[in-house]
PDB file of C-alpha atoms in Angstrom:
ATOM      1  CA  MET A   1       0.583  20.091  14.555  1.00  0.00           C
ATOM      2  CA  ARG A   2       0.787  20.026  18.368  1.00  0.00           C
ATOM      3  CA  PRO A   3       2.276  23.402  19.637  1.00  0.00           C
ATOM      4  CA  SER A   4       5.922  23.367  20.458  1.00  0.00           C
ATOM      5  CA  PRO A   5       6.458  23.558  24.428  1.00  0.00           C
ATOM      6  CA  ALA A   6       7.548  27.288  25.442  1.00  0.00           C
ATOM      7  CA  THR A   7      11.140  27.508  26.606  1.00  0.00           C
ATOM      8  CA  ALA A   8      12.278  30.257  29.223  1.00  0.00           C
ATOM      9  CA  PRO A   9      15.606  31.905  28.708  1.00  0.00           C
ATOM     10  CA  VAL A  10      18.336  30.348  30.806  1.00  0.00           C
ATOM     11  CA  PRO A  11      19.482  33.256  33.816  1.00  0.00           C
ATOM     12  CA  LYS A  12      23.150  34.303  32.982  1.00  0.00           C
ATOM     13  CA  ALA A  13      23.686  34.146  36.936  1.00  0.00           C
ATOM     14  CA  ILE A  14      23.269  30.390  36.552  1.00  0.00           C
ATOM     15  CA  THR A  15      26.749  28.582  35.506  1.00  0.00           C
ATOM     16  CA  ALA A  16      28.171  25.223  34.875  1.00  0.00           C
ATOM     17  CA  LYS A  17      29.249  25.720  38.566  1.00  0.00           C
ATOM     18  CA  THR A  18      25.761  26.344  39.960  1.00  0.00           C
ATOM     19  CA  ARG A  19      23.293  24.331  38.851  1.00  0.00           C
ATOM     20  CA  ALA A  20      21.799  21.679  40.488  1.00  0.00           C
ATOM     21  CA  PRO A  21      22.952  17.751  39.196  1.00  0.00           C
ATOM     22  CA  ALA A  22      21.271  16.689  36.258  1.00  0.00           C
ATOM     23  CA  SER A  23      18.726  14.190  36.608  1.00  0.00           C
ATOM     24  CA  PRO A  24      19.289  10.841  34.604  1.00  0.00           C
ATOM     25  CA  VAL A  25      17.710  10.776  31.101  1.00  0.00           C
ATOM     26  CA  ASP A  26      14.930   8.634  30.763  1.00  0.00           C
ATOM     27  CA  PHE A  27      16.015   7.207  26.878  1.00  0.00           C
ATOM     28  CA  ASP A  28      12.424   5.798  26.750  1.00  0.00           C
ATOM     29  CA  ALA A  29      10.884   9.018  27.555  1.00  0.00           C
ATOM     30  CA  VAL A  30      12.532  10.227  24.465  1.00  0.00           C
ATOM     31  CA  THR A  31      11.772   7.518  22.357  1.00  0.00           C
ATOM     32  CA  GLU A  32       8.063   8.148  22.859  1.00  0.00           C
ATOM     33  CA  ALA A  33       8.739  11.951  22.658  1.00  0.00           C
ATOM     34  CA  LEU A  34       9.849  11.427  19.182  1.00  0.00           C
ATOM     35  CA  ARG A  35       7.872   8.648  18.251  1.00  0.00           C
ATOM     36  CA  ALA A  36       4.435  11.181  19.270  1.00  0.00           C
ATOM     37  CA  ALA A  37       6.184  14.176  16.697  1.00  0.00           C
ATOM     38  CA  GLY A  38       6.404  11.761  13.917  1.00  0.00           C
ATOM     39  CA  HIS A  39      10.513  11.273  14.068  1.00  0.00           C
ATOM     40  CA  GLY A  40      10.824   8.220  15.556  1.00  0.00           C
ATOM     41  CA  PRO A  41      14.379   6.221  15.711  1.00  0.00           C
ATOM     42  CA  GLY A  42      15.455   2.925  14.278  1.00  0.00           C
ATOM     43  CA  GLU A  43      13.633   2.060  10.991  1.00  0.00           C
ATOM     44  CA  GLU A  44      11.305   4.568  11.210  1.00  0.00           C
ATOM     45  CA  ALA A  45      14.559   6.940  10.813  1.00  0.00           C
ATOM     46  CA  GLY A  46      15.474   4.903   7.716  1.00  0.00           C
ATOM     47  CA  LEU A  47      11.794   4.855   6.162  1.00  0.00           C
ATOM     48  CA  MET A  48      11.575   8.836   6.366  1.00  0.00           C
ATOM     49  CA  SER A  49      15.016   8.409   4.851  1.00  0.00           C
ATOM     50  CA  ARG A  50      13.697   7.172   1.551  1.00  0.00           C
ATOM     51  CA  PHE A  51      11.303  10.247   0.901  1.00  0.00           C
ATOM     52  CA  CYS A  52      12.267  13.258  -1.396  1.00  0.00           C
ATOM     53  CA  GLN A  53      10.210  15.502   1.384  1.00  0.00           C
ATOM     54  CA  PRO A  54      10.431  15.371   5.106  1.00  0.00           C
ATOM     55  CA  VAL A  55       7.678  12.645   6.209  1.00  0.00           C
ATOM     56  CA  ALA A  56       6.131  11.488   9.547  1.00  0.00           C
ATOM     57  CA  VAL A  57       6.152   7.621   9.356  1.00  0.00           C
ATOM     58  CA  ARG A  58       4.389   5.324  12.132  1.00  0.00           C
ATOM     59  CA  VAL A  59       5.092   1.434  11.565  1.00  0.00           C
ATOM     60  CA  LEU A  60       2.146  -0.835  12.343  1.00  0.00           C
ATOM     61  CA  SER A  61       2.311  -4.425  12.236  1.00  0.00           C
ATOM     62  CA  ASP A  62      -0.889  -5.204   9.907  1.00  0.00           C
ATOM     63  CA  HIS A  63      -2.530  -3.538   6.562  1.00  0.00           C
ATOM     64  CA  ALA A  64      -6.393  -3.825   8.017  1.00  0.00           C
ATOM     65  CA  GLN A  65      -5.159  -2.072  11.183  1.00  0.00           C
ATOM     66  CA  ALA A  66      -3.517   0.424   9.516  1.00  0.00           C
ATOM     67  CA  VAL A  67      -6.369   1.141   6.927  1.00  0.00           C
ATOM     68  CA  SER A  68      -8.823   1.592   9.735  1.00  0.00           C
ATOM     69  CA  VAL A  69      -6.378   3.884  12.568  1.00  0.00           C
ATOM     70  CA  ALA A  70      -5.482   6.110   9.218  1.00  0.00           C
ATOM     71  CA  LEU A  71      -8.802   6.818   8.340  1.00  0.00           C
ATOM     72  CA  THR A  72      -9.937   7.299  11.855  1.00  0.00           C
ATOM     73  CA  ALA A  73      -7.341   9.872  12.716  1.00  0.00           C
ATOM     74  CA  LEU A  74      -8.212  11.866   9.538  1.00  0.00           C
ATOM     75  CA  GLY A  75     -11.403  12.060  10.505  1.00  0.00           C
ATOM     76  CA  VAL A  76     -13.946  10.233   8.848  1.00  0.00           C
ATOM     77  CA  ARG A  77     -17.291   9.764  10.357  1.00  0.00           C
ATOM     78  CA  PRO A  78     -18.342   6.072  10.963  1.00  0.00           C
ATOM     79  CA  GLY A  79     -22.033   5.162   8.840  1.00  0.00           C
ATOM     80  CA  GLY A  80     -20.593   7.070   5.518  1.00  0.00           C
ATOM     81  CA  TYR A  81     -18.934   5.910   2.607  1.00  0.00           C
ATOM     82  CA  CYS A  82     -15.189   5.470   1.530  1.00  0.00           C
ATOM     83  CA  VAL A  83     -14.400   5.066  -2.008  1.00  0.00           C
ATOM     84  CA  VAL A  84     -12.504   1.965  -3.299  1.00  0.00           C
ATOM     85  CA  SER A  85     -11.414   0.177  -6.042  1.00  0.00           C
ATOM     86  CA  ALA A  86     -13.371  -2.353  -7.474  1.00  0.00           C
ATOM     87  CA  LEU A  87     -10.816  -4.861  -6.857  1.00  0.00           C
ATOM     88  CA  ALA A  88      -9.832  -3.866  -3.526  1.00  0.00           C
ATOM     89  CA  CYS A  89      -8.143  -6.718  -1.659  1.00  0.00           C
ATOM     90  CA  ALA A  90      -9.567  -8.170   1.675  1.00  0.00           C
ATOM     91  CA  ALA A  91      -7.353  -6.259   4.170  1.00  0.00           C
ATOM     92  CA  THR A  92      -8.447  -3.227   2.509  1.00  0.00           C
ATOM     93  CA  LEU A  93     -12.498  -3.811   2.579  1.00  0.00           C
ATOM     94  CA  LYS A  94     -11.752  -4.655   6.656  1.00  0.00           C
ATOM     95  CA  GLY A  95     -10.018  -1.964   7.163  1.00  0.00           C
ATOM     96  CA  VAL A  96     -12.820  -0.042   5.769  1.00  0.00           C
ATOM     97  CA  ALA A  97     -15.364  -2.044   7.854  1.00  0.00           C
ATOM     98  CA  ASP A  98     -13.406  -1.804  10.958  1.00  0.00           C
ATOM     99  CA  ALA A  99     -13.399   2.106  10.626  1.00  0.00           C
ATOM    100  CA  GLY A 100     -17.484   2.558  10.947  1.00  0.00           C
ATOM    101  CA  LEU A 101     -17.680   2.799   6.896  1.00  0.00           C
ATOM    102  CA  LYS A 102     -18.877   1.195   3.812  1.00  0.00           C
ATOM    103  CA  PRO A 103     -17.144   0.399   0.814  1.00  0.00           C
ATOM    104  CA  TRP A 104     -18.544   2.360  -2.253  1.00  0.00           C
ATOM    105  CA  LEU A 105     -16.998   0.005  -5.437  1.00  0.00           C
ATOM    106  CA  VAL A 106     -15.895   2.022  -8.382  1.00  0.00           C
ATOM    107  CA  ASP A 107     -14.324   0.945 -11.735  1.00  0.00           C
ATOM    108  CA  VAL A 108     -10.624   1.054 -12.543  1.00  0.00           C
ATOM    109  CA  ASP A 109      -8.710   2.164 -15.969  1.00  0.00           C
ATOM    110  CA  PRO A 110      -7.987  -1.155 -18.467  1.00  0.00           C
ATOM    111  CA  PHE A 111      -4.231  -0.155 -17.971  1.00  0.00           C
ATOM    112  CA  SER A 112      -3.603   0.691 -14.935  1.00  0.00           C
ATOM    113  CA  TRP A 113      -6.395  -1.354 -13.134  1.00  0.00           C
ATOM    114  CA  MET A 114      -6.421   1.725 -10.767  1.00  0.00           C
ATOM    115  CA  PHE A 115      -8.823   4.710 -10.610  1.00  0.00           C
ATOM    116  CA  ASP A 116      -7.823   7.874 -11.050  1.00  0.00           C
ATOM    117  CA  PRO A 117      -9.308  11.475 -10.113  1.00  0.00           C
ATOM    118  CA  ALA A 118     -10.431  12.516 -13.525  1.00  0.00           C
ATOM    119  CA  HIS A 119     -12.870   8.940 -13.520  1.00  0.00           C
ATOM    120  CA  LEU A 120     -14.287   9.738 -10.081  1.00  0.00           C
ATOM    121  CA  ARG A 121     -14.756  13.286 -10.713  1.00  0.00           C
ATOM    122  CA  GLU A 122     -17.548  11.883 -13.185  1.00  0.00           C
ATOM    123  CA  ARG A 123     -18.803   9.753 -10.731  1.00  0.00           C
ATOM    124  CA  LEU A 124     -18.900  11.278  -7.325  1.00  0.00           C
ATOM    125  CA  PRO A 125     -22.457  11.976  -8.044  1.00  0.00           C
ATOM    126  CA  GLU A 126     -23.603   9.086  -8.110  1.00  0.00           C
ATOM    127  CA  ALA A 127     -22.253   7.678  -4.835  1.00  0.00           C
ATOM    128  CA  PRO A 128     -25.262   5.860  -2.784  1.00  0.00           C
ATOM    129  CA  GLY A 129     -24.738   8.244   0.548  1.00  0.00           C
ATOM    130  CA  PRO A 130     -22.630  10.767   2.191  1.00  0.00           C
ATOM    131  CA  LEU A 131     -18.753   9.975   1.291  1.00  0.00           C
ATOM    132  CA  GLU A 132     -16.295  10.099   4.244  1.00  0.00           C
ATOM    133  CA  ALA A 133     -12.827   9.454   2.367  1.00  0.00           C
ATOM    134  CA  ILE A 134     -11.402   8.194  -0.946  1.00  0.00           C
ATOM    135  CA  LEU A 135      -9.089   5.262  -0.714  1.00  0.00           C
ATOM    136  CA  PRO A 136      -7.230   4.827  -4.406  1.00  0.00           C
ATOM    137  CA  ALA A 137      -5.248   1.639  -4.238  1.00  0.00           C
ATOM    138  CA  GLY A 138      -1.981   0.824  -6.315  1.00  0.00           C
ATOM    139  CA  ALA A 139      -1.935  -2.449  -8.533  1.00  0.00           C
ATOM    140  CA  HIS A 140       0.254  -5.565  -7.276  1.00  0.00           C
ATOM    141  CA  GLY A 141       3.356  -2.856  -7.161  1.00  0.00           C
ATOM    142  CA  ARG A 142       2.569  -0.070  -9.051  1.00  0.00           C
ATOM    143  CA  ALA A 143       1.394   3.334  -7.585  1.00  0.00           C
ATOM    144  CA  PRO A 144      -1.102   5.968  -8.426  1.00  0.00           C
ATOM    145  CA  ASP A 145      -0.254   9.197  -8.804  1.00  0.00           C
ATOM    146  CA  LEU A 146      -0.092  10.793  -5.256  1.00  0.00           C
ATOM    147  CA  ARG A 147       0.068  14.362  -5.983  1.00  0.00           C
ATOM    148  CA  ALA A 148      -2.723  13.897  -8.733  1.00  0.00           C
ATOM    149  CA  TRP A 149      -4.747  12.821  -5.133  1.00  0.00           C
ATOM    150  CA  ALA A 150      -3.518  15.881  -3.480  1.00  0.00           C
ATOM    151  CA  ALA A 151      -4.765  17.834  -5.870  1.00  0.00           C
ATOM    152  CA  PHE A 152      -8.350  16.247  -5.998  1.00  0.00           C
ATOM    153  CA  ARG A 153      -8.306  16.123  -2.032  1.00  0.00           C
ATOM    154  CA  ASP A 154      -7.744  20.076  -2.252  1.00  0.00           C
ATOM    155  CA  GLU A 155     -10.645  20.414  -4.515  1.00  0.00           C
ATOM    156  CA  THR A 156     -13.080  17.975  -2.886  1.00  0.00           C
ATOM    157  CA  GLY A 157     -12.312  18.456   0.633  1.00  0.00           C
ATOM    158  CA  LEU A 158     -12.319  14.921   1.158  1.00  0.00           C
ATOM    159  CA  PRO A 159      -9.995  13.053   3.220  1.00  0.00           C
ATOM    160  CA  ILE A 160      -7.748  10.587   0.903  1.00  0.00           C
ATOM    161  CA  LEU A 161      -5.921   7.633   1.907  1.00  0.00           C
ATOM    162  CA  VAL A 162      -3.684   5.715  -0.610  1.00  0.00           C
ATOM    163  CA  GLU A 163      -2.813   1.961  -0.624  1.00  0.00           C
ATOM    164  CA  ALA A 164       0.268   1.197  -2.046  1.00  0.00           C
ATOM    165  CA  VAL A 165       1.061  -1.983   0.093  1.00  0.00           C
ATOM    166  CA  GLU A 166       3.263  -3.745  -2.764  1.00  0.00           C
ATOM    167  CA  ALA A 167       4.728  -0.831  -3.577  1.00  0.00           C
ATOM    168  CA  PHE A 168       7.856  -0.070  -1.472  1.00  0.00           C
ATOM    169  CA  ASP A 169      10.384  -0.050  -4.436  1.00  0.00           C
ATOM    170  CA  VAL A 170       8.666   3.026  -5.780  1.00  0.00           C
ATOM    171  CA  ILE A 171       7.106   5.405  -3.186  1.00  0.00           C
ATOM    172  CA  GLN A 172       9.222   8.085  -2.167  1.00  0.00           C
ATOM    173  CA  SER A 173       6.901  10.937  -1.923  1.00  0.00           C
ATOM    174  CA  ALA A 174       3.769  11.200   0.047  1.00  0.00           C
ATOM    175  CA  PRO A 175       1.727  14.677  -0.438  1.00  0.00           C
ATOM    176  CA  VAL A 176      -1.421  12.388   1.031  1.00  0.00           C
ATOM    177  CA  PRO A 177      -0.920   9.930   3.921  1.00  0.00           C
ATOM    178  CA  VAL A 178      -0.178   6.432   1.874  1.00  0.00           C
ATOM    179  CA  ILE A 179       0.340   2.817   3.217  1.00  0.00           C
ATOM    180  CA  VAL A 180       3.184   1.101   2.309  1.00  0.00           C
ATOM    181  CA  GLY A 181       4.051  -2.594   3.164  1.00  0.00           C
ATOM    182  CA  LEU A 182       7.545  -3.348   4.923  1.00  0.00           C
ATOM    183  CA  PRO A 183      10.512  -5.156   2.568  1.00  0.00           C
ATOM    184  CA  SER A 184      10.492  -7.652   5.392  1.00  0.00           C
ATOM    185  CA  GLY A 185       6.603  -8.849   4.764  1.00  0.00           C
ATOM    186  CA  GLN A 186       6.015  -8.393   8.699  1.00  0.00           C
ATOM    187  CA  GLY A 187       4.071  -5.161   8.486  1.00  0.00           C
ATOM    188  CA  VAL A 188       3.540  -1.877   7.096  1.00  0.00           C
ATOM    189  CA  PHE A 189       3.877   2.027   7.594  1.00  0.00           C
ATOM    190  CA  VAL A 190       2.075   4.941   7.540  1.00  0.00           C
ATOM    191  CA  ALA A 191       3.911   8.032   5.637  1.00  0.00           C
ATOM    192  CA  CYS A 192       2.643  11.908   5.329  1.00  0.00           C
ATOM    193  CA  GLU A 193       4.436  14.889   4.214  1.00  0.00           C
ATOM    194  CA  ASP A 194       2.034  16.592   6.858  1.00  0.00           C
ATOM    195  CA  ALA A 195       2.816  14.862  10.609  1.00  0.00           C
ATOM    196  CA  THR A 196      -0.609  15.576  11.887  1.00  0.00           C
ATOM    197  CA  PRO A 197      -2.838  12.571  10.641  1.00  0.00           C
ATOM    198  CA  ILE A 198       0.297  10.539  11.804  1.00  0.00           C
ATOM    199  CA  ASN A 199       0.599  12.031  15.258  1.00  0.00           C
ATOM    200  CA  ALA A 200      -3.245  11.251  15.835  1.00  0.00           C
ATOM    201  CA  MET A 201      -2.751   7.249  14.905  1.00  0.00           C
ATOM    202  CA  ASP A 202      -3.704   5.791  17.808  1.00  0.00           C
ATOM    203  CA  THR A 203      -1.940   2.356  17.339  1.00  0.00           C
ATOM    204  CA  PRO A 204       0.627  -0.012  19.395  1.00  0.00           C
ATOM    205  CA  LEU A 205       3.991   0.229  18.470  1.00  0.00           C
ATOM    206  CA  PHE A 206       5.446  -2.510  15.616  1.00  0.00           C
ATOM    207  CA  GLU A 207       7.206  -5.105  17.131  1.00  0.00           C
ATOM    208  CA  GLY A 208       9.173  -6.950  13.845  1.00  0.00           C
ATOM    209  CA  GLU A 209      12.043  -6.870  11.601  1.00  0.00           C
ATOM    210  CA  ALA A 210      11.100  -4.264   8.761  1.00  0.00           C
ATOM    211  CA  GLY A 211      13.985  -5.607   6.627  1.00  0.00           C
ATOM    212  CA  LEU A 212      15.448  -2.425   5.410  1.00  0.00           C
ATOM    213  CA  ASP A 213      19.114  -3.837   5.256  1.00  0.00           C
ATOM    214  CA  LEU A 214      18.249  -6.608   3.655  1.00  0.00           C
ATOM    215  CA  TRP A 215      16.123  -4.781   0.758  1.00  0.00           C
ATOM    216  CA  PRO A 216      19.519  -3.627  -1.452  1.00  0.00           C
ATOM    217  CA  GLN A 217      20.361  -6.848  -1.749  1.00  0.00           C
ATOM    218  CA  LYS A 218      16.149  -8.598  -2.109  1.00  0.00           C
ATOM    219  CA  ARG A 219      15.408  -6.001  -5.028  1.00  0.00           C
ATOM    220  CA  PRO A 220      18.258  -7.113  -7.573  1.00  0.00           C
ATOM    221  CA  ARG A 221      17.088 -10.900  -6.583  1.00  0.00           C
ATOM    222  CA  LEU A 222      13.419 -10.316  -7.183  1.00  0.00           C
ATOM    223  CA  ALA A 223      14.149  -8.372 -10.488  1.00  0.00           C
ATOM    224  CA  THR A 224      16.290 -11.737 -11.934  1.00  0.00           C
ATOM    225  CA  ALA A 225      13.595 -14.096 -10.837  1.00  0.00           C
ATOM    226  CA  ALA A 226      10.668 -11.521 -12.304  1.00  0.00           C
ATOM    227  CA  GLN A 227      12.949 -11.867 -15.561  1.00  0.00           C
ATOM    228  CA  ARG A 228      13.380 -15.513 -15.563  1.00  0.00           C
ATOM    229  CA  LEU A 229       9.562 -16.241 -15.376  1.00  0.00           C
ATOM    230  CA  ARG A 230       8.456 -13.582 -18.121  1.00  0.00           C
ATOM    231  CA  VAL A 231      11.473 -15.798 -20.293  1.00  0.00           C
ATOM    232  CA  LEU A 232       9.773 -18.798 -19.372  1.00  0.00           C
ATOM    233  CA  LEU A 233       6.303 -17.438 -20.174  1.00  0.00           C
ATOM    234  CA  LEU A 234       7.434 -15.634 -23.440  1.00  0.00           C
ATOM    235  CA  ASP A 235       5.163 -17.797 -25.825  1.00  0.00           C
ATOM    236  CA  ALA A 236       2.598 -18.316 -23.743  1.00  0.00           C
ATOM    237  CA  PRO A 237      -0.883 -16.863 -23.545  1.00  0.00           C
ATOM    238  CA  ILE A 238       0.128 -14.967 -20.018  1.00  0.00           C
ATOM    239  CA  GLY A 239       0.979 -11.129 -19.778  1.00  0.00           C
ATOM    240  CA  PHE A 240       2.449  -9.331 -16.847  1.00  0.00           C
ATOM    241  CA  GLN A 241       2.074  -5.652 -15.777  1.00  0.00           C
ATOM    242  CA  PRO A 242       3.909  -3.400 -17.349  1.00  0.00           C
ATOM    243  CA  GLY A 243       7.627  -2.791 -15.963  1.00  0.00           C
ATOM    244  CA  TRP A 244       7.147  -5.490 -13.665  1.00  0.00           C
ATOM    245  CA  GLY A 245      10.625  -6.735 -13.001  1.00  0.00           C
ATOM    246  CA  MET A 246      12.353  -4.210 -15.133  1.00  0.00           C
ATOM    247  CA  SER A 247      11.667  -0.463 -13.982  1.00  0.00           C
ATOM    248  CA  TRP A 248      10.134  -1.712 -10.697  1.00  0.00           C
ATOM    249  CA  VAL A 249       9.779  -5.093  -8.438  1.00  0.00           C
ATOM    250  CA  SER A 250       7.356  -6.592  -6.169  1.00  0.00           C
ATOM    251  CA  GLU A 251       6.880  -9.927  -4.540  1.00  0.00           C
ATOM    252  CA  THR A 252       3.382 -10.270  -5.905  1.00  0.00           C
ATOM    253  CA  CYS A 253       3.236 -11.350  -9.551  1.00  0.00           C
ATOM    254  CA  ALA A 254      -0.103 -10.502 -11.399  1.00  0.00           C
ATOM    255  CA  PHE A 255      -0.714 -12.246 -14.377  1.00  0.00           C
ATOM    256  CA  SER A 256      -3.207 -11.422 -17.017  1.00  0.00           C
ATOM    257  CA  LEU A 257      -4.547 -14.738 -18.305  1.00  0.00           C
ATOM    258  CA  PRO A 258      -7.476 -15.324 -21.307  1.00  0.00           C
ATOM    259  CA  GLU A 259     -10.706 -13.995 -20.675  1.00  0.00           C
ATOM    260  CA  ASP A 260     -13.028 -15.815 -18.051  1.00  0.00           C
ATOM    261  CA  THR A 261     -10.223 -18.756 -16.970  1.00  0.00           C
ATOM    262  CA  ALA A 262      -9.039 -16.692 -13.751  1.00  0.00           C
ATOM    263  CA  ALA A 263     -11.112 -19.447 -11.551  1.00  0.00           C
ATOM    264  CA  GLY A 264     -10.425 -22.402 -13.366  1.00  0.00           C
ATOM    265  CA  VAL A 265      -6.339 -21.670 -13.420  1.00  0.00           C
ATOM    266  CA  LEU A 266      -6.503 -20.618  -9.878  1.00  0.00           C
ATOM    267  CA  THR A 267      -8.230 -24.261  -8.684  1.00  0.00           C
ATOM    268  CA  LYS A 268      -5.568 -26.216 -11.058  1.00  0.00           C
ATOM    269  CA  LEU A 269      -2.551 -23.553  -9.290  1.00  0.00           C
ATOM    270  CA  GLY A 270      -4.312 -25.106  -5.780  1.00  0.00           C
ATOM    271  CA  ASP A 271      -4.296 -28.551  -6.800  1.00  0.00           C
ATOM    272  CA  ALA A 272      -0.828 -28.568  -8.126  1.00  0.00           C
ATOM    273  CA  GLY A 273       0.313 -26.515  -4.532  1.00  0.00           C
ATOM    274  CA  VAL A 274       1.130 -23.520  -5.901  1.00  0.00           C
ATOM    275  CA  GLU A 275      -0.395 -20.110  -3.853  1.00  0.00           C
ATOM    276  CA  ALA A 276      -2.209 -17.588  -5.827  1.00  0.00           C
ATOM    277  CA  VAL A 277      -5.323 -15.661  -5.428  1.00  0.00           C
ATOM    278  CA  GLY A 278      -8.082 -13.756  -7.902  1.00  0.00           C
ATOM    279  CA  ALA A 279      -8.306  -9.971  -8.549  1.00  0.00           C
ATOM    280  CA  SER A 280     -11.237  -9.420  -6.589  1.00  0.00           C
ATOM    281  CA  PHE A 281     -12.872 -10.140  -3.025  1.00  0.00           C
ATOM    282  CA  ARG A 282     -15.953  -7.984  -3.344  1.00  0.00           C
ATOM    283  CA  THR A 283     -18.950  -9.557  -2.014  1.00  0.00           C
ATOM    284  CA  ARG A 284     -22.937  -8.917  -3.083  1.00  0.00           C
ATOM    285  CA  ASP A 285     -23.945  -7.280  -1.009  1.00  0.00           C
ATOM    286  CA  MET A 286     -21.486  -4.306  -1.030  1.00  0.00           C
ATOM    287  CA  ASP A 287     -22.918  -0.620  -2.876  1.00  0.00           C
ATOM    288  CA  ALA A 288     -20.836  -0.272  -6.097  1.00  0.00           C
ATOM    289  CA  ASP A 289     -20.900   1.942  -9.208  1.00  0.00           C
ATOM    290  CA  GLU A 290     -20.994   0.228 -13.003  1.00  0.00           C
ATOM    291  CA  THR A 291     -17.570  -1.414 -12.884  1.00  0.00           C
ATOM    292  CA  PRO A 292     -17.293  -3.466 -16.228  1.00  0.00           C
ATOM    293  CA  ILE A 293     -13.575  -3.530 -16.565  1.00  0.00           C
ATOM    294  CA  ALA A 294     -12.879  -4.490 -13.167  1.00  0.00           C
ATOM    295  CA  ASP A 295     -15.566  -7.334 -13.562  1.00  0.00           C
ATOM    296  CA  ARG A 296     -13.714  -8.403 -16.792  1.00  0.00           C
ATOM    297  CA  LEU A 297     -10.289  -8.246 -15.015  1.00  0.00           C
ATOM    298  CA  ALA A 298     -11.758 -10.155 -12.174  1.00  0.00           C
ATOM    299  CA  GLY A 299     -12.129 -13.205 -14.329  1.00  0.00           C
ATOM    300  CA  SER A 300      -9.025 -12.898 -16.134  1.00  0.00           C
ATOM    301  CA  VAL A 301      -6.233 -12.066 -13.753  1.00  0.00           C
ATOM    302  CA  ILE A 302      -4.404 -13.910 -11.073  1.00  0.00           C
ATOM    303  CA  VAL A 303      -1.887 -12.743  -8.426  1.00  0.00           C
ATOM    304  CA  VAL A 304       0.855 -15.291  -7.383  1.00  0.00           C
ATOM    305  CA  ARG A 305       3.618 -13.994  -4.499  1.00  0.00           C
ATOM    306  CA  ILE A 306       7.190 -14.569  -6.068  1.00  0.00           C
ATOM    307  CA  ASP A 307      10.022 -15.464  -3.225  1.00  0.00           C
ATOM    308  CA  PRO A 308      13.189 -13.696  -4.541  1.00  0.00           C
ATOM    309  CA  ASP A 309      14.950 -16.256  -3.534  1.00  0.00           C
ATOM    310  CA  LEU A 310      13.301 -19.264  -6.029  1.00  0.00           C
ATOM    311  CA  GLY A 311      15.772 -20.805  -7.955  1.00  0.00           C
ATOM    312  CA  LEU A 312      15.412 -21.645 -12.009  1.00  0.00           C
ATOM    313  CA  GLU A 313      13.928 -24.988 -11.458  1.00  0.00           C
ATOM    314  CA  ALA A 314      11.217 -23.824  -8.961  1.00  0.00           C
ATOM    315  CA  LEU A 315      10.706 -20.866 -11.014  1.00  0.00           C
ATOM    316  CA  ASP A 316      10.286 -23.525 -14.470  1.00  0.00           C
ATOM    317  CA  ASP A 317       7.861 -25.290 -12.301  1.00  0.00           C
ATOM    318  CA  ILE A 318       5.311 -22.417 -11.597  1.00  0.00           C
ATOM    319  CA  ALA A 319       5.813 -21.777 -15.665  1.00  0.00           C
ATOM    320  CA  ALA A 320       4.678 -25.369 -16.207  1.00  0.00           C
ATOM    321  CA  VAL A 321       1.600 -25.276 -14.325  1.00  0.00           C
ATOM    322  CA  LEU A 322       0.572 -21.867 -15.284  1.00  0.00           C
ATOM    323  CA  ARG A 323       0.919 -23.216 -18.785  1.00  0.00           C
ATOM    324  CA  SER A 324      -0.801 -26.556 -18.006  1.00  0.00           C
ATOM    325  CA  ALA A 325      -3.568 -24.672 -16.340  1.00  0.00           C
ATOM    326  CA  VAL A 326      -4.386 -22.412 -19.122  1.00  0.00           C
ATOM    327  CA  ALA A 327      -4.318 -25.157 -22.148  1.00  0.00           C
ATOM    328  CA  GLY A 328      -6.710 -27.079 -19.551  1.00  0.00           C
TER     329      GLY A 328
END
């Protein structure tokens, strides 16, 4: 961390009557100093208050930008490899490339859809080249075990950056740097109990609406929409992530479909005007470990963003389109 500026004691002879007139306070300079020290005002202070332990926070406008500048702040050396999930999204892969690293895709757990330290410990010797960082990612609102990743960082010495962009509802600790989306959907923030990497991030200040004041109203609406959608699809061959809409909420809904039907369902949803994406954005030229589980999920999982303000009729339309697509 940056050393605190030295301060000298004020001589007792100087009193209020003999002091020179105070200069006007430069509040902009104070704000910049607070931000540089990881104690920003406004939305950053509100974000800090969500955590169980004191954290430093930096708000950014773009997911891929956050990945890139956070990896750079962690001291990665361009040309090496970054471990990412075989289900990593496009923004993740772009951020890794922008930091000068090459992604090495590893398989995920069939139930959590994430990779964990136990799995990775066995696979690290198979890396295609020098490893510079590990980037565990949450699964559409479910968060990785951050304490376990902090212990793995201490064990291996590798920088670790956790992505939990859709997990604003559940992230309350940051023993390693973690990227979380803002509830407004306009940006992300990076938080960490160690202010050093946050202070080292070189990025323009975020200009936008964080949406913190609206979250207490938005969360129950999301939960209601999720529970309604679950009921509407109760007897369809479509699954949901455990706890979605009940113990945790997210605007992204990941549907589990019959095997090898994702591509066809995506086409039919697009024809019906329902925006959805697949679970994988990998390309043929990316280095990858053996990924049978992620490959199966890529053929049987689609992701739809759910507007918390959707009424029952709109949710019923989405459910009807899904039923028809799966049946076809």
